[in-house]
């Protein structure tokens, strides 16, 4: 099974998007005839049942046309409220007890805030393979949020993170086709940011955020990295805790021959976190760490949260992931619990990625542990889960098998914005712009008349020069990546 380009680029024509069209007698077009007479296996129905997809086209309520038009003239975000009275609980002190079902409005806003920071790591990435800066951030850290419209987040970027891998991971590293590329072995992987004074007062502490970028991943990528668990060191010792070796390689790899990864992504992130913690603690401030990411970024976020908690004393650490895969074994989960790392996983029922790796070897085998012994080679999810359903939103297509759309971070944020509880319908006063769902895909219903994959680089980066010729746009000097900033 192939998972098409996920979330970050327009879907190619051969992407994994299958329309499940009902036929007579409740059968679908794709069928396999069994040897036993009168028995039909309907492949799309089997897949749709596994991923909680309906095969019937859901009716579009007429009142949503009116609501959609009304939303175009109203603010796309709720007013920011002072949430300092619930600061510790919102950060997971009590494992978000009584905040998830129903979803507390303040927690909903915080989840969207962190999700949009993770989305920024996609939007600010140079995907143009003809650019000599392909694989880098489009803008320097001082104007990154301004260019992406994220200044209202209340955070300032203090450092960028670059990553490489010492093992071959297909479809992970983005390499430029330009002869004079900025880097042949590293990619920009995210950033460290810190809340400004106004945001710190609003939330009740100084919040350091690390946002990890995911990848333009395919299912083959996950298939190639889920075959081996590798021991993770706690200090200088190796214990029973093991994590997926591909994730660990991206997080820990470095080389003296590179320009941007003489230090690993791990070292870059932890060094900056330590600097910020020391700086704000010296001023008598309460400091916390929030690590977030989507897809592969969710896996790196969990590794980062684990390392931060094990190396920085008395630092409250919360990890909030979207569409994150399984990362390690049961012993790794135990380590996170001992370190008091709070983990909240946001997942969509129809998304296949959170079911990987370990589709078969996962936490479901724990009931057999007494028979077959300790399960050191079995993957396990850790933390609390907020489970969302594509079918809850009247704005989304329910009858298509769109693996990339189910996995997209904008789909996730749309569903978070509309989620109330397991029992309630999609909230009618959701404010987030539904057009964002089609930013990189086509999950919105056609009735809304929002083009698919509308978020495009103008003219694919080409500009008309003074001589009337179309050439690749040159970056502003301040936006050219430099290893001196590390």
Short mmCIF file of C-alpha atoms in Angstrom, two decimals:
data_model
loop_
_atom_site.label_atom_id
_atom_site.label_comp_id
_atom_site.label_asym_id
_atom_site.label_seq_id
_atom_site.Cartn_x
_atom_site.Cartn_y
_atom_site.Cartn_z
CA UNK A 1 0.00 0.00 0.00
CA UNK A 2 1.38 3.41 -0.92
CA UNK A 3 0.74 6.51 1.07
CA UNK A 4 0.88 9.47 -1.26
CA UNK A 5 2.77 12.64 -0.48
CA UNK A 6 1.41 13.52 2.91
CA UNK A 7 0.13 16.90 3.87
CA UNK A 8 2.91 18.99 2.49
CA UNK A 9 2.65 19.05 -1.31
CA UNK A 10 -0.15 18.84 -3.87
CA UNK A 11 -1.32 15.30 -4.48
CA UNK A 12 0.03 13.76 -7.70
CA UNK A 13 -2.40 12.28 -10.15
CA UNK A 14 -1.55 8.74 -9.01
CA UNK A 15 -1.96 9.51 -5.31
CA UNK A 16 -3.67 7.11 -2.94
CA UNK A 17 -7.17 8.49 -3.21
CA UNK A 18 -9.90 5.98 -3.95
CA UNK A 19 -13.56 6.84 -4.26
CA UNK A 20 -15.68 4.11 -2.72
CA UNK A 21 -18.78 4.12 -4.90
CA UNK A 22 -21.72 1.98 -3.76
CA UNK A 23 -23.24 -0.36 -6.35
CA UNK A 24 -26.45 -2.27 -6.25
CA UNK A 25 -26.86 -4.84 -3.48
CA UNK A 26 -24.52 -2.70 -1.36
CA UNK A 27 -21.44 -3.87 -3.28
CA UNK A 28 -18.53 -1.72 -4.40
CA UNK A 29 -16.79 -1.78 -7.74
CA UNK A 30 -13.67 -3.61 -6.55
CA UNK A 31 -14.58 -7.20 -5.67
CA UNK A 32 -12.79 -10.51 -5.33
CA UNK A 33 -14.81 -13.67 -6.05
CA UNK A 34 -14.15 -16.44 -3.54
CA UNK A 35 -14.28 -20.10 -4.54
CA UNK A 36 -17.32 -20.64 -2.36
CA UNK A 37 -20.44 -19.60 -4.29
CA UNK A 38 -22.46 -16.54 -3.29
CA UNK A 39 -19.64 -15.06 -1.13
CA UNK A 40 -18.10 -11.74 -2.13
CA UNK A 41 -15.15 -9.95 -0.50
CA UNK A 42 -15.43 -6.23 -1.17
CA UNK A 43 -11.95 -4.77 -0.81
CA UNK A 44 -12.94 -1.10 -0.34
CA UNK A 45 -15.49 -2.11 2.28
CA UNK A 46 -12.83 -4.02 4.24
CA UNK A 47 -10.47 -1.01 4.10
CA UNK A 48 -13.25 1.41 4.95
CA UNK A 49 -14.23 -0.65 7.99
CA UNK A 50 -10.64 -0.78 9.22
CA UNK A 51 -10.18 2.98 8.84
CA UNK A 52 -13.72 3.96 9.89
CA UNK A 53 -14.68 5.29 6.44
CA UNK A 54 -18.22 5.32 5.11
CA UNK A 55 -18.86 4.32 1.50
CA UNK A 56 -21.98 6.45 1.14
CA UNK A 57 -21.70 10.11 0.23
CA UNK A 58 -22.80 12.19 3.18
CA UNK A 59 -25.50 14.80 2.46
CA UNK A 60 -24.37 18.42 2.66
CA UNK A 61 -26.65 20.43 4.99
CA UNK A 62 -27.94 23.54 3.23
CA UNK A 63 -27.44 25.67 6.33
CA UNK A 64 -23.67 25.11 6.03
CA UNK A 65 -23.63 27.20 2.84
CA UNK A 66 -24.99 30.09 4.88
CA UNK A 67 -22.57 29.35 7.72
CA UNK A 68 -19.60 29.16 5.34
CA UNK A 69 -20.46 32.54 3.81
CA UNK A 70 -20.95 34.06 7.27
CA UNK A 71 -17.56 32.74 8.42
CA UNK A 72 -15.84 34.66 5.61
CA UNK A 73 -16.64 37.93 7.39
CA UNK A 74 -15.87 36.84 10.98
CA UNK A 75 -12.48 36.45 12.73
CA UNK A 76 -10.81 33.10 12.06
CA UNK A 77 -9.60 32.73 15.65
CA UNK A 78 -11.18 32.98 19.07
CA UNK A 79 -10.08 35.89 21.29
CA UNK A 80 -7.13 35.02 23.49
CA UNK A 81 -8.11 34.58 27.13
CA UNK A 82 -5.94 34.61 30.24
CA UNK A 83 -5.48 30.91 31.03
CA UNK A 84 -2.86 31.24 33.77
CA UNK A 85 -5.22 29.82 36.40
CA UNK A 86 -5.08 26.43 34.62
CA UNK A 87 -1.46 26.63 33.47
CA UNK A 88 -0.26 23.38 35.05
CA UNK A 89 -3.35 21.37 34.10
CA UNK A 90 -3.27 22.57 30.49
CA UNK A 91 0.38 21.49 30.35
CA UNK A 92 -0.56 17.98 31.47
CA UNK A 93 0.23 17.99 35.19
CA UNK A 94 -2.77 15.70 35.82
CA UNK A 95 -2.58 14.02 32.38
CA UNK A 96 -5.28 16.37 31.11
CA UNK A 97 -7.80 14.75 33.43
CA UNK A 98 -11.32 16.11 32.85
CA UNK A 99 -10.03 18.33 30.01
CA UNK A 100 -10.35 15.96 27.04
CA UNK A 101 -13.95 14.72 27.11
CA UNK A 102 -15.47 17.19 26.79
CA UNK A 103 -12.56 19.14 25.34
CA UNK A 104 -11.92 22.23 27.43
CA UNK A 105 -12.10 25.37 25.23
CA UNK A 106 -8.76 26.61 26.56
CA UNK A 107 -7.07 23.30 25.77
CA UNK A 108 -8.59 23.36 22.27
CA UNK A 109 -7.02 26.78 21.65
CA UNK A 110 -3.66 25.63 22.99
CA UNK A 111 -3.67 22.50 20.82
CA UNK A 112 -4.42 24.60 17.74
CA UNK A 113 -1.66 27.04 18.72
CA UNK A 114 0.96 24.30 18.95
CA UNK A 115 -0.39 22.60 15.83
CA UNK A 116 -0.07 25.82 13.86
CA UNK A 117 3.55 26.18 15.00
CA UNK A 118 4.20 22.66 13.71
CA UNK A 119 2.36 23.56 10.48
CA UNK A 120 4.66 26.56 10.17
CA UNK A 121 7.59 24.16 9.95
CA UNK A 122 5.96 22.82 6.75
CA UNK A 123 4.85 26.14 5.29
CA UNK A 124 8.29 27.68 5.80
CA UNK A 125 10.20 24.82 4.15
CA UNK A 126 11.70 25.18 0.67
CA UNK A 127 10.25 22.28 -1.36
CA UNK A 128 11.42 23.55 -4.74
CA UNK A 129 13.95 20.98 -6.07
CA UNK A 130 15.26 23.54 -8.59
CA UNK A 131 16.18 25.99 -5.85
CA UNK A 132 19.75 25.93 -4.61
CA UNK A 133 18.25 26.26 -1.10
CA UNK A 134 15.89 23.30 -1.44
CA UNK A 135 15.57 21.65 1.98
CA UNK A 136 16.21 24.82 3.99
CA UNK A 137 13.90 27.30 5.69
CA UNK A 138 12.48 29.90 3.32
CA UNK A 139 13.13 32.77 5.73
CA UNK A 140 15.53 33.61 8.51
CA UNK A 141 14.35 33.09 12.07
CA UNK A 142 13.82 36.79 12.79
CA UNK A 143 11.10 37.21 10.17
CA UNK A 144 9.88 33.62 9.80
CA UNK A 145 6.66 34.12 11.78
CA UNK A 146 6.00 37.47 10.12
CA UNK A 147 6.20 35.98 6.62
CA UNK A 148 3.94 33.06 7.57
CA UNK A 149 1.37 35.12 9.46
CA UNK A 150 2.20 33.58 12.85
CA UNK A 151 3.11 36.70 14.79
CA UNK A 152 -0.11 36.38 16.81
CA UNK A 153 1.21 33.12 18.28
CA UNK A 154 3.06 35.10 20.93
CA UNK A 155 6.38 33.30 20.35
CA UNK A 156 9.78 34.31 18.99
CA UNK A 157 12.16 31.87 17.29
CA UNK A 158 15.57 31.72 18.94
CA UNK A 159 17.25 28.98 16.92
CA UNK A 160 16.84 26.67 13.93
CA UNK A 161 17.40 22.91 13.98
CA UNK A 162 19.04 20.93 11.17
CA UNK A 163 19.12 17.15 10.81
CA UNK A 164 20.77 14.43 8.78
CA UNK A 165 20.78 10.64 8.91
CA UNK A 166 23.63 8.14 8.90
CA UNK A 167 21.35 5.46 7.45
CA UNK A 168 19.56 5.46 4.12
CA UNK A 169 15.94 6.51 4.57
CA UNK A 170 14.00 6.74 1.30
CA UNK A 171 12.00 9.90 0.68
CA UNK A 172 13.36 11.62 3.79
CA UNK A 173 16.22 13.91 2.85
CA UNK A 174 15.24 16.66 0.39
CA UNK A 175 18.14 17.35 -1.99
CA UNK A 176 18.37 20.20 -4.44
CA UNK A 177 18.95 19.57 -8.16
CA UNK A 178 21.03 22.76 -8.22
CA UNK A 179 24.77 22.26 -8.66
CA UNK A 180 25.62 24.81 -5.97
CA UNK A 181 23.22 23.59 -3.35
CA UNK A 182 23.38 25.03 0.17
CA UNK A 183 23.78 21.54 1.69
CA UNK A 184 24.08 18.02 0.29
CA UNK A 185 23.40 16.13 3.51
CA UNK A 186 21.25 18.19 5.88
CA UNK A 187 17.69 19.47 6.00
CA UNK A 188 16.11 22.18 8.09
CA UNK A 189 14.03 20.28 10.63
CA UNK A 190 12.32 22.86 12.83
CA UNK A 191 12.95 25.51 15.43
CA UNK A 192 13.16 26.45 19.08
CA UNK A 193 10.96 29.36 20.15
CA UNK A 194 10.02 31.05 23.41
CA UNK A 195 6.89 32.89 24.52
CA UNK A 196 7.12 36.68 24.65
CA UNK A 197 6.22 38.66 27.76
CA UNK A 198 2.57 39.12 26.79
CA UNK A 199 2.02 35.44 26.00
CA UNK A 200 3.91 34.39 29.13
CA UNK A 201 1.60 36.46 31.30
CA UNK A 202 -1.44 35.04 29.52
CA UNK A 203 -0.44 31.39 29.97
CA UNK A 204 1.16 31.83 33.40
CA UNK A 205 4.81 30.94 32.72
CA UNK A 206 7.66 31.23 30.23
CA UNK A 207 7.06 28.53 27.62
CA UNK A 208 9.87 27.14 25.48
CA UNK A 209 8.54 25.38 22.38
CA UNK A 210 10.39 23.05 20.04
CA UNK A 211 8.49 22.43 16.79
CA UNK A 212 9.71 19.50 14.67
CA UNK A 213 8.94 19.28 10.97
CA UNK A 214 7.57 16.06 9.55
CA UNK A 215 8.52 14.73 6.16
CA UNK A 216 7.09 14.27 2.70
CA UNK A 217 6.72 10.66 3.68
CA UNK A 218 5.32 7.58 1.95
CA UNK A 219 4.20 4.33 3.49
CA UNK A 220 7.36 2.76 2.03
CA UNK A 221 9.34 5.14 4.26
CA UNK A 222 7.63 3.78 7.35
CA UNK A 223 7.99 0.22 6.09
CA UNK A 224 11.74 0.72 5.75
CA UNK A 225 12.27 2.16 9.23
CA UNK A 226 10.08 -0.03 11.39
CA UNK A 227 12.13 -3.19 11.18
CA UNK A 228 14.59 -2.50 14.01
CA UNK A 229 14.46 -1.24 17.57
CA UNK A 230 17.67 0.26 18.94
CA UNK A 231 18.70 0.78 22.55
CA UNK A 232 18.62 4.37 23.69
CA UNK A 233 21.18 5.64 26.17
CA UNK A 234 20.12 7.21 29.45
CA UNK A 235 23.22 9.23 30.25
CA UNK A 236 26.12 6.89 29.46
CA UNK A 237 24.18 3.71 30.10
CA UNK A 238 22.06 1.57 27.81
CA UNK A 239 19.00 0.03 29.41
CA UNK A 240 16.01 -1.91 28.17
CA UNK A 241 14.47 1.16 26.54
CA UNK A 242 14.52 0.87 22.76
CA UNK A 243 13.32 3.17 19.98
CA UNK A 244 12.95 2.93 16.21
CA UNK A 245 16.47 3.17 14.78
CA UNK A 246 15.48 5.42 11.84
CA UNK A 247 13.95 8.04 14.12
CA UNK A 248 16.98 7.87 16.42
CA UNK A 249 19.36 8.22 13.48
CA UNK A 250 17.71 11.43 12.31
CA UNK A 251 17.71 12.78 15.86
CA UNK A 252 21.30 11.83 16.75
CA UNK A 253 23.31 11.79 13.49
CA UNK A 254 26.18 14.22 12.95
CA UNK A 255 29.38 14.46 10.94
CA UNK A 256 32.41 16.74 10.98
CA UNK A 257 32.35 16.77 7.18
CA UNK A 258 28.97 18.54 7.04
CA UNK A 259 28.26 22.26 7.25
CA UNK A 260 25.05 22.11 9.26
CA UNK A 261 25.33 18.92 11.28
CA UNK A 262 28.69 19.03 13.00
CA UNK A 263 26.33 18.80 15.93
CA UNK A 264 23.24 16.60 15.80
CA UNK A 265 19.64 17.79 15.83
CA UNK A 266 19.54 16.48 19.39
CA UNK A 267 22.55 18.57 20.46
CA UNK A 268 21.28 21.70 18.71
CA UNK A 269 17.87 21.48 20.39
CA UNK A 270 19.08 20.54 23.88
CA UNK A 271 21.82 23.20 23.89
CA UNK A 272 19.31 25.92 23.04
CA UNK A 273 16.74 24.64 25.55
CA UNK A 274 19.38 24.63 28.31
CA UNK A 275 20.44 28.17 27.41
CA UNK A 276 16.88 29.47 27.54
CA UNK A 277 16.05 27.64 30.77
CA UNK A 278 19.14 29.04 32.48
CA UNK A 279 18.43 32.55 31.18
CA UNK A 280 14.82 32.75 32.40
CA UNK A 281 15.42 30.89 35.65
CA UNK A 282 18.13 33.41 36.49
CA UNK A 283 15.40 36.05 36.29
CA UNK A 284 13.24 34.13 38.72
CA UNK A 285 10.71 33.00 36.12
CA UNK A 286 8.81 29.72 36.01
CA UNK A 287 9.85 27.87 32.87
CA UNK A 288 8.31 24.90 31.07
CA UNK A 289 9.01 23.02 27.81
CA UNK A 290 6.45 22.06 25.17
CA UNK A 291 7.63 19.86 22.30
CA UNK A 292 5.37 19.40 19.30
CA UNK A 293 5.42 17.86 15.86
CA UNK A 294 3.38 16.08 13.20
CA UNK A 295 4.06 12.65 11.70
CA UNK A 296 7.84 12.07 11.77
CA UNK A 297 8.02 15.34 13.71
CA UNK A 298 5.88 13.71 16.40
CA UNK A 299 8.43 10.90 16.74
CA UNK A 300 11.30 13.37 17.03
CA UNK A 301 9.29 15.38 19.56
CA UNK A 302 9.00 12.33 21.81
CA UNK A 303 12.75 11.67 21.63
CA UNK A 304 13.42 15.33 22.34
CA UNK A 305 11.05 15.43 25.31
CA UNK A 306 12.67 12.30 26.76
CA UNK A 307 16.18 13.74 26.45
CA UNK A 308 15.23 17.15 27.85
CA UNK A 309 13.58 15.63 30.91
CA UNK A 310 16.58 13.35 31.54
CA UNK A 311 19.18 16.13 31.26
CA UNK A 312 17.50 19.26 32.72
CA UNK A 313 16.44 19.00 36.35
CA UNK A 314 12.94 20.00 37.47
CA UNK A 315 11.80 21.11 34.03
CA UNK A 316 8.11 20.40 33.33
CA UNK A 317 8.04 18.72 29.90
CA UNK A 318 4.96 18.20 27.78
CA UNK A 319 4.92 16.53 24.34
CA UNK A 320 1.96 17.22 22.06
CA UNK A 321 1.96 15.27 18.83
CA UNK A 322 -0.32 15.10 15.81
CA UNK A 323 -0.47 11.89 13.73
CA UNK A 324 2.59 10.58 15.53
CA UNK A 325 3.75 7.00 14.89
CA UNK A 326 4.81 4.58 17.59
CA UNK A 327 8.38 5.34 18.64
CA UNK A 328 9.65 2.77 21.14
CA UNK A 329 8.99 -0.25 23.29
CA UNK A 330 7.29 -0.62 26.65
CA UNK A 331 10.53 0.15 28.52
CA UNK A 332 10.82 3.45 26.64
CA UNK A 333 7.29 4.29 27.72
CA UNK A 334 8.24 3.45 31.30
CA UNK A 335 11.22 5.80 31.07
CA UNK A 336 8.97 8.64 29.92
CA UNK A 337 6.58 8.00 32.80
CA UNK A 338 9.43 7.89 35.34
CA UNK A 339 10.76 11.19 33.99
CA UNK A 340 7.23 12.61 34.33
CA UNK A 341 7.07 13.56 30.65
CA UNK A 342 3.44 14.31 29.84
CA UNK A 343 2.36 13.13 26.39
CA UNK A 344 -0.83 13.99 24.53
CA UNK A 345 -1.31 12.29 21.17
CA UNK A 346 -3.87 13.72 18.77
CA UNK A 347 -4.90 11.06 16.25
CA UNK A 348 -7.48 10.71 13.50
CA UNK A 349 -9.20 7.32 13.37
CA UNK A 350 -8.88 7.13 9.58
CA UNK A 351 -5.15 7.96 9.57
CA UNK A 352 -2.89 4.93 9.04
CA UNK A 353 0.36 6.54 10.28
CA UNK A 354 -0.43 6.40 14.04
CA UNK A 355 -0.90 2.65 13.53
CA UNK A 356 2.76 2.40 12.42
CA UNK A 357 5.26 0.99 13.07
CA UNK A 358 4.18 -2.21 14.78
CA UNK A 359 0.91 -2.90 13.02
CA UNK A 360 1.08 -6.40 14.52
CA UNK A 361 3.76 -6.09 17.21
CA UNK A 362 2.23 -3.41 19.42
CA UNK A 363 0.79 -2.73 22.86
CA UNK A 364 -2.12 -5.03 22.08
CA UNK A 365 0.16 -7.99 22.87
CA UNK A 366 0.64 -6.90 26.50
CA UNK A 367 -2.02 -9.37 27.60
CA UNK A 368 0.29 -12.16 26.41
CA UNK A 369 3.31 -10.91 28.35
CA UNK A 370 2.71 -13.37 31.16
CA UNK A 371 2.91 -16.23 28.65
CA UNK A 372 5.68 -15.18 26.26
CA UNK A 373 7.75 -13.05 28.64
CA UNK A 374 8.82 -9.39 28.61
CA UNK A 375 8.13 -7.74 25.28
CA UNK A 376 11.26 -5.73 24.58
CA UNK A 377 10.75 -5.82 20.81
CA UNK A 378 7.15 -4.69 20.70
CA UNK A 379 6.19 -1.10 19.85
CA UNK A 380 3.96 0.80 22.24
CA UNK A 381 2.16 4.14 22.16
CA UNK A 382 2.57 6.25 25.27
CA UNK A 383 0.52 9.00 26.89
CA UNK A 384 -3.04 10.21 26.58
CA UNK A 385 -4.94 10.12 23.30
CA UNK A 386 -7.43 12.55 21.79
CA UNK A 387 -9.16 10.58 19.04
CA UNK A 388 -10.83 12.45 16.20
CA UNK A 389 -13.08 11.23 13.39
CA UNK A 390 -13.20 12.58 9.84
CA UNK A 391 -16.87 11.62 9.73
CA UNK A 392 -17.66 14.10 12.52
CA UNK A 393 -17.13 17.09 10.21
CA UNK A 394 -19.87 17.99 7.71
CA UNK A 395 -17.28 19.93 5.72
CA UNK A 396 -15.09 16.92 4.85
CA UNK A 397 -15.49 14.17 2.28
CA UNK A 398 -16.38 10.91 4.00
CA UNK A 399 -16.60 8.54 1.06
CA UNK A 400 -13.07 8.73 -0.29
CA UNK A 401 -10.05 6.71 0.78
CA UNK A 402 -7.66 9.67 0.88
CA UNK A 403 -4.73 8.52 3.01
CA UNK A 404 -2.79 11.74 2.48
CA UNK A 405 -5.86 13.82 3.37
CA UNK A 406 -6.54 11.81 6.53
CA UNK A 407 -2.93 12.34 7.58
CA UNK A 408 -2.70 16.06 6.80
CA UNK A 409 -2.04 18.36 9.74
CA UNK A 410 -4.59 20.88 8.48
CA UNK A 411 -7.23 18.12 8.57
CA UNK A 412 -6.22 17.45 12.16
CA UNK A 413 -6.48 21.10 13.19
CA UNK A 414 -9.89 21.42 11.54
CA UNK A 415 -11.15 18.44 13.51
CA UNK A 416 -9.66 19.73 16.77
CA UNK A 417 -11.42 23.05 16.20
CA UNK A 418 -14.77 21.32 15.79
CA UNK A 419 -14.39 18.66 18.48
CA UNK A 420 -16.53 18.95 21.61
CA UNK A 421 -16.77 15.43 23.02
CA UNK A 422 -17.17 11.81 21.98
CA UNK A 423 -20.95 12.23 22.12
CA UNK A 424 -21.41 15.70 20.62
CA UNK A 425 -21.56 16.81 17.00
CA UNK A 426 -19.03 19.05 15.28
CA UNK A 427 -19.37 22.40 17.01
CA UNK A 428 -21.29 24.97 15.00
CA UNK A 429 -19.29 27.96 16.27
CA UNK A 430 -15.90 26.61 15.15
CA UNK A 431 -13.88 29.59 13.91
CA UNK A 432 -10.83 28.22 12.15
CA UNK A 433 -10.92 28.82 8.41
CA UNK A 434 -12.10 25.61 6.73
CA UNK A 435 -10.31 26.61 3.51
CA UNK A 436 -7.03 25.70 5.22
CA UNK A 437 -7.99 22.02 4.97
CA UNK A 438 -7.36 22.19 1.21
CA UNK A 439 -4.04 23.94 1.63
CA UNK A 440 -2.09 20.91 0.40
CA UNK A 441 -4.87 18.47 -0.45
CA UNK A 442 -8.53 18.07 -1.28
CA UNK A 443 -10.44 16.85 1.76
CA UNK A 444 -13.11 19.58 1.60
CA UNK A 445 -16.43 18.88 -0.09
CA UNK A 446 -16.77 20.27 -3.61
CA UNK A 447 -19.85 22.26 -2.56
CA UNK A 448 -17.58 24.62 -0.62
CA UNK A 449 -15.81 25.53 -3.89
CA UNK A 450 -12.32 25.65 -2.37
CA UNK A 451 -9.62 24.55 -4.88
CA UNK A 452 -7.43 21.60 -4.00
CA UNK A 453 -3.80 22.28 -3.03
CA UNK A 454 -4.23 26.03 -3.34
CA UNK A 455 -1.17 26.91 -1.24
CA UNK A 456 1.40 27.29 -4.01
CA UNK A 457 4.67 29.13 -4.49
CA UNK A 458 3.88 31.87 -7.00
CA UNK A 459 5.07 30.86 -10.49
CA UNK A 460 6.96 27.99 -8.79
CA UNK A 461 9.63 30.44 -7.72
CA UNK A 462 10.19 32.00 -11.15
CA UNK A 463 10.33 35.78 -11.54
CA UNK A 464 10.59 38.12 -14.54
CA UNK A 465 13.97 39.85 -14.52
CA UNK A 466 14.87 43.30 -15.86
CA UNK A 467 15.67 41.81 -19.28
CA UNK A 468 12.24 40.25 -19.70
CA UNK A 469 13.45 36.73 -18.95
CA UNK A 470 11.98 34.29 -16.44
CA UNK A 471 14.57 33.14 -13.90
CA UNK A 472 14.53 31.44 -10.52
CA UNK A 473 13.98 33.98 -7.76
CA UNK A 474 17.04 34.95 -5.76
CA UNK A 475 16.63 34.95 -2.02
CA UNK A 476 17.01 38.04 0.08
CA UNK A 477 20.53 37.97 1.59
CA UNK A 478 19.15 37.65 5.13
CA UNK A 479 17.20 34.52 4.12
CA UNK A 480 20.20 32.60 2.79
CA UNK A 481 21.01 29.79 5.24
CA UNK A 482 24.34 29.98 7.02
CA UNK A 483 25.99 27.52 9.41
CA UNK A 484 27.27 30.53 11.37
CA UNK A 485 23.79 30.85 12.91
CA UNK A 486 24.16 27.51 14.71
#
